[in-house]
PDB file of C-alpha atoms in Angstrom:
ATOM      1  CA  ASP A   1     132.792 170.205  97.741  1.00  0.00           C
ATOM      2  CA  LEU A   2     130.593 169.087 100.700  1.00  0.00           C
ATOM      3  CA  HIS A   3     129.158 166.050  98.994  1.00  0.00           C
ATOM      4  CA  LYS A   4     132.547 164.789  97.767  1.00  0.00           C
ATOM      5  CA  ALA A   5     133.891 165.082 101.285  1.00  0.00           C
ATOM      6  CA  ILE A   6     131.005 163.039 102.760  1.00  0.00           C
ATOM      7  CA  ARG A   7     130.811 160.407 100.009  1.00  0.00           C
ATOM      8  CA  ARG A   8     134.336 158.900 100.376  1.00  0.00           C
ATOM      9  CA  GLN A   9     133.295 155.418  99.218  1.00  0.00           C
ATOM     10  CA  ARG A  10     129.745 155.908 100.464  1.00  0.00           C
ATOM     11  CA  GLN A  11     126.298 156.543  99.044  1.00  0.00           C
ATOM     12  CA  MET A  12     124.812 159.745 100.296  1.00  0.00           C
ATOM     13  CA  CYS A  13     121.162 160.442  99.844  1.00  0.00           C
ATOM     14  CA  ILE A  14     119.542 163.626 100.879  1.00  0.00           C
ATOM     15  CA  ARG A  15     115.885 164.584 100.885  1.00  0.00           C
ATOM     16  CA  ASP A  16     115.462 164.677  97.030  1.00  0.00           C
ATOM     17  CA  SER A  17     114.470 161.039  96.307  1.00  0.00           C
ATOM     18  CA  GLY A  18     113.382 157.755  97.856  1.00  0.00           C
ATOM     19  CA  TYR A  19     110.395 158.916  99.844  1.00  0.00           C
ATOM     20  CA  GLU A  20     107.295 156.751  99.933  1.00  0.00           C
ATOM     21  CA  GLY A  21     104.108 157.977 101.517  1.00  0.00           C
ATOM     22  CA  ARG A  22     103.757 161.561 102.860  1.00  0.00           C
ATOM     23  CA  TYR A  23     106.414 164.007 103.969  1.00  0.00           C
ATOM     24  CA  SER A  24     107.112 167.648 104.198  1.00  0.00           C
ATOM     25  CA  SER A  25     110.394 169.492 103.770  1.00  0.00           C
ATOM     26  CA  ILE A  26     111.750 172.897 104.816  1.00  0.00           C
ATOM     27  CA  THR A  27     114.891 174.900 104.813  1.00  0.00           C
ATOM     28  CA  ARG A  28     116.233 175.788 108.302  1.00  0.00           C
ATOM     29  CA  ASP A  29     118.459 178.321 109.855  1.00  0.00           C
ATOM     30  CA  ILE A  30     121.599 176.650 111.127  1.00  0.00           C
ATOM     31  CA  THR A  31     122.902 179.631 113.110  1.00  0.00           C
ATOM     32  CA  GLY A  32     124.311 178.451 116.423  1.00  0.00           C
ATOM     33  CA  LEU A  33     124.627 174.840 115.377  1.00  0.00           C
ATOM     34  CA  LYS A  34     127.107 172.886 117.580  1.00  0.00           C
ATOM     35  CA  GLU A  35     129.212 169.748 117.403  1.00  0.00           C
ATOM     36  CA  THR A  36     129.039 168.920 113.746  1.00  0.00           C
ATOM     37  CA  GLU A  37     131.635 168.685 110.955  1.00  0.00           C
ATOM     38  CA  PHE A  38     129.056 169.316 108.284  1.00  0.00           C
ATOM     39  CA  PRO A  39     126.554 171.975 109.330  1.00  0.00           C
ATOM     40  CA  GLU A  40     125.255 172.299 105.801  1.00  0.00           C
ATOM     41  CA  LEU A  41     123.539 168.924 106.138  1.00  0.00           C
ATOM     42  CA  PHE A  42     121.137 170.456 108.623  1.00  0.00           C
ATOM     43  CA  LYS A  43     119.926 173.285 106.333  1.00  0.00           C
ATOM     44  CA  THR A  44     117.180 171.156 105.004  1.00  0.00           C
ATOM     45  CA  GLU A  45     114.786 168.966 107.046  1.00  0.00           C
ATOM     46  CA  ALA A  46     112.355 166.327 105.853  1.00  0.00           C
ATOM     47  CA  TYR A  47     109.599 165.823 108.504  1.00  0.00           C
ATOM     48  CA  ASN A  48     106.388 163.854 108.879  1.00  0.00           C
ATOM     49  CA  LEU A  49     108.358 161.068 107.395  1.00  0.00           C
ATOM     50  CA  GLU A  50     106.717 157.678 106.814  1.00  0.00           C
ATOM     51  CA  GLN A  51     109.143 155.718 104.693  1.00  0.00           C
ATOM     52  CA  TYR A  52     112.336 156.101 102.738  1.00  0.00           C
ATOM     53  CA  ARG A  53     113.509 153.404 100.404  1.00  0.00           C
ATOM     54  CA  PHE A  54     117.004 152.888  98.965  1.00  0.00           C
ATOM     55  CA  ARG A  55     117.505 150.574  96.048  1.00  0.00           C
ATOM     56  CA  VAL A  56     120.919 149.034  96.745  1.00  0.00           C
ATOM     57  CA  PRO A  57     122.749 145.716  95.889  1.00  0.00           C
ATOM     58  CA  ASP A  58     122.171 142.876  98.321  1.00  0.00           C
ATOM     59  CA  GLY A  59     124.763 142.943 101.153  1.00  0.00           C
ATOM     60  CA  ARG A  60     125.459 144.372 104.580  1.00  0.00           C
ATOM     61  CA  TYR A  61     125.179 148.105 105.257  1.00  0.00           C
ATOM     62  CA  THR A  62     125.570 150.767 107.875  1.00  0.00           C
ATOM     63  CA  VAL A  63     122.911 153.472 107.874  1.00  0.00           C
ATOM     64  CA  VAL A  64     123.769 156.879 109.415  1.00  0.00           C
ATOM     65  CA  LEU A  65     120.923 159.261 110.247  1.00  0.00           C
ATOM     66  CA  TYR A  66     121.667 162.997 110.707  1.00  0.00           C
ATOM     67  CA  MET A  67     118.913 164.677 112.690  1.00  0.00           C
ATOM     68  CA  LYS A  68     118.245 168.035 114.277  1.00  0.00           C
ATOM     69  CA  PRO A  69     114.805 169.381 115.266  1.00  0.00           C
ATOM     70  CA  GLY A  70     114.274 172.538 113.377  1.00  0.00           C
ATOM     71  CA  PHE A  71     111.272 174.144 115.084  1.00  0.00           C
ATOM     72  CA  GLN A  72     112.259 175.388 118.525  1.00  0.00           C
ATOM     73  CA  PRO A  73     108.707 176.062 119.883  1.00  0.00           C
ATOM     74  CA  ASN A  74     107.884 172.280 119.666  1.00  0.00           C
ATOM     75  CA  PHE A  75     111.230 171.154 121.029  1.00  0.00           C
ATOM     76  CA  GLU A  76     110.187 169.985 124.413  1.00  0.00           C
ATOM     77  CA  PRO A  77     110.195 166.678 126.374  1.00  0.00           C
ATOM     78  CA  GLY A  78     107.949 164.157 124.709  1.00  0.00           C
ATOM     79  CA  SER A  79     107.593 165.845 121.321  1.00  0.00           C
ATOM     80  CA  TYR A  80     110.349 164.123 119.284  1.00  0.00           C
ATOM     81  CA  ILE A  81     109.952 160.455 120.089  1.00  0.00           C
ATOM     82  CA  PHE A  82     109.812 157.841 117.299  1.00  0.00           C
ATOM     83  CA  THR A  83     110.637 154.284 116.416  1.00  0.00           C
ATOM     84  CA  LEU A  84     112.611 153.570 113.314  1.00  0.00           C
ATOM     85  CA  ARG A  85     112.491 150.207 111.575  1.00  0.00           C
ATOM     86  CA  ILE A  86     114.802 149.126 108.876  1.00  0.00           C
ATOM     87  CA  ASN A  87     113.525 146.334 106.664  1.00  0.00           C
ATOM     88  CA  GLY A  88     110.804 145.673 109.271  1.00  0.00           C
ATOM     89  CA  LYS A  89     113.160 145.348 112.264  1.00  0.00           C
ATOM     90  CA  PRO A  90     113.193 147.968 114.992  1.00  0.00           C
ATOM     91  CA  VAL A  91     116.663 149.644 115.177  1.00  0.00           C
ATOM     92  CA  LEU A  92     115.747 152.729 117.267  1.00  0.00           C
ATOM     93  CA  ALA A  93     112.902 152.092 119.708  1.00  0.00           C
ATOM     94  CA  LYS A  94     111.092 155.088 121.202  1.00  0.00           C
ATOM     95  CA  TYR A  95     114.149 157.194 120.263  1.00  0.00           C
ATOM     96  CA  ASP A  96     113.813 160.603 122.008  1.00  0.00           C
ATOM     97  CA  LEU A  97     115.645 163.419 120.282  1.00  0.00           C
ATOM     98  CA  HIS A  98     115.023 165.747 123.104  1.00  0.00           C
ATOM     99  CA  ARG A  99     116.674 163.450 125.616  1.00  0.00           C
ATOM    100  CA  VAL A 100     119.528 162.520 123.328  1.00  0.00           C
ATOM    101  CA  THR A 101     120.451 166.096 122.738  1.00  0.00           C
ATOM    102  CA  GLY A 102     120.174 166.881 126.465  1.00  0.00           C
ATOM    103  CA  GLY A 103     117.438 169.427 125.592  1.00  0.00           C
ATOM    104  CA  ASP A 104     119.951 171.494 123.497  1.00  0.00           C
ATOM    105  CA  PHE A 105     118.071 172.734 120.469  1.00  0.00           C
ATOM    106  CA  HIS A 106     121.315 173.611 118.671  1.00  0.00           C
ATOM    107  CA  ARG A 107     122.918 170.137 118.969  1.00  0.00           C
ATOM    108  CA  PRO A 108     122.418 167.870 115.976  1.00  0.00           C
ATOM    109  CA  VAL A 109     122.444 164.102 116.250  1.00  0.00           C
ATOM    110  CA  ARG A 110     124.385 161.504 114.237  1.00  0.00           C
ATOM    111  CA  VAL A 111     123.207 157.923 114.771  1.00  0.00           C
ATOM    112  CA  GLU A 112     125.094 155.048 113.175  1.00  0.00           C
ATOM    113  CA  ILE A 113     123.197 151.734 112.695  1.00  0.00           C
ATOM    114  CA  PRO A 114     125.522 149.038 111.524  1.00  0.00           C
ATOM    115  CA  ASP A 115     124.967 145.507 110.237  1.00  0.00           C
ATOM    116  CA  ILE A 116     121.801 146.026 108.240  1.00  0.00           C
ATOM    117  CA  GLU A 117     121.313 143.048 105.946  1.00  0.00           C
ATOM    118  CA  VAL A 118     119.731 143.734 102.553  1.00  0.00           C
ATOM    119  CA  THR A 119     118.151 141.073 100.441  1.00  0.00           C
ATOM    120  CA  GLY A 120     116.007 141.783  97.360  1.00  0.00           C
ATOM    121  CA  GLY A 121     117.786 145.062  96.738  1.00  0.00           C
ATOM    122  CA  ASN A 122     115.607 147.185  99.063  1.00  0.00           C
ATOM    123  CA  LEU A 123     116.676 149.099 102.241  1.00  0.00           C
ATOM    124  CA  LEU A 124     113.463 150.381 103.680  1.00  0.00           C
ATOM    125  CA  LEU A 125     113.409 152.828 106.550  1.00  0.00           C
ATOM    126  CA  THR A 126     109.962 153.200 108.317  1.00  0.00           C
ATOM    127  CA  TRP A 127     109.287 155.805 111.044  1.00  0.00           C
ATOM    128  CA  ASN A 128     106.478 155.459 113.655  1.00  0.00           C
ATOM    129  CA  HIS A 129     105.732 158.456 115.787  1.00  0.00           C
ATOM    130  CA  GLU A 130     105.746 157.554 119.545  1.00  0.00           C
ATOM    131  CA  GLN A 131     104.824 161.044 120.879  1.00  0.00           C
ATOM    132  CA  LYS A 132     103.077 161.176 124.209  1.00  0.00           C
ATOM    133  CA  ARG A 133     101.159 164.292 123.444  1.00  0.00           C
ATOM    134  CA  LEU A 134     100.996 166.932 120.780  1.00  0.00           C
ATOM    135  CA  THR A 135     101.473 170.655 121.469  1.00  0.00           C
ATOM    136  CA  PRO A 136      98.552 172.520 119.953  1.00  0.00           C
ATOM    137  CA  GLY A 137      99.320 173.275 116.366  1.00  0.00           C
ATOM    138  CA  SER A 138     102.229 170.843 116.139  1.00  0.00           C
ATOM    139  CA  THR A 139     102.627 168.061 113.649  1.00  0.00           C
ATOM    140  CA  THR A 140     103.921 164.606 113.965  1.00  0.00           C
ATOM    141  CA  ILE A 141     107.750 164.924 114.234  1.00  0.00           C
ATOM    142  CA  CYS A 142     109.597 162.101 112.520  1.00  0.00           C
ATOM    143  CA  LEU A 143     112.499 163.749 110.759  1.00  0.00           C
ATOM    144  CA  ALA A 144     115.802 163.361 108.982  1.00  0.00           C
ATOM    145  CA  ASN A 145     118.176 165.971 107.655  1.00  0.00           C
ATOM    146  CA  ALA A 146     120.311 163.435 105.794  1.00  0.00           C
ATOM    147  CA  ILE A 147     120.728 159.661 105.466  1.00  0.00           C
ATOM    148  CA  GLU A 148     123.949 158.005 104.658  1.00  0.00           C
ATOM    149  CA  VAL A 149     124.160 154.461 103.424  1.00  0.00           C
ATOM    150  CA  ILE A 150     127.588 152.765 103.616  1.00  0.00           C
ATOM    151  CA  ARG A 151     128.142 149.367 102.133  1.00  0.00           C
ATOM    152  CA  GLN A 152     130.199 147.197 104.547  1.00  0.00           C
ATOM    153  CA  SER A 153     133.042 145.162 103.138  1.00  0.00           C
ATOM    154  CA  LYS A 154     132.299 141.448 102.736  1.00  0.00           C
TER     155      LYS A 154
END
């Protein structure tokens, strides 16, 4: 089972809960996907993300984002740039998915963000779009295919 394989002492949350604000979701074709152990994670995409909140016990966590742009006509330089804040602190500033993938539409990205301190039981991810320009007909492109939250040992 995919989820059991991924969970191994972790909390895995996929697009079904935790959103705050607006978002959209879609199922994507993963044909041709490269360099991933779990291609199934990229079948669904949440985009136009604003915030995602996890209610977790206080402590230190690692957050892992799984991302792959799903709409090839908009996959061009400058169209997938965002800043991600966790609990108000910038952790990915002006992160450019096009640059990180080397412009390879079929290459997903896994980003591990360690040492996130949680107090008050909330782990809040906030996306801000940093796009330089919009292609006519495109939407803001802050996305995630999956988010993994791993409690670090004390």
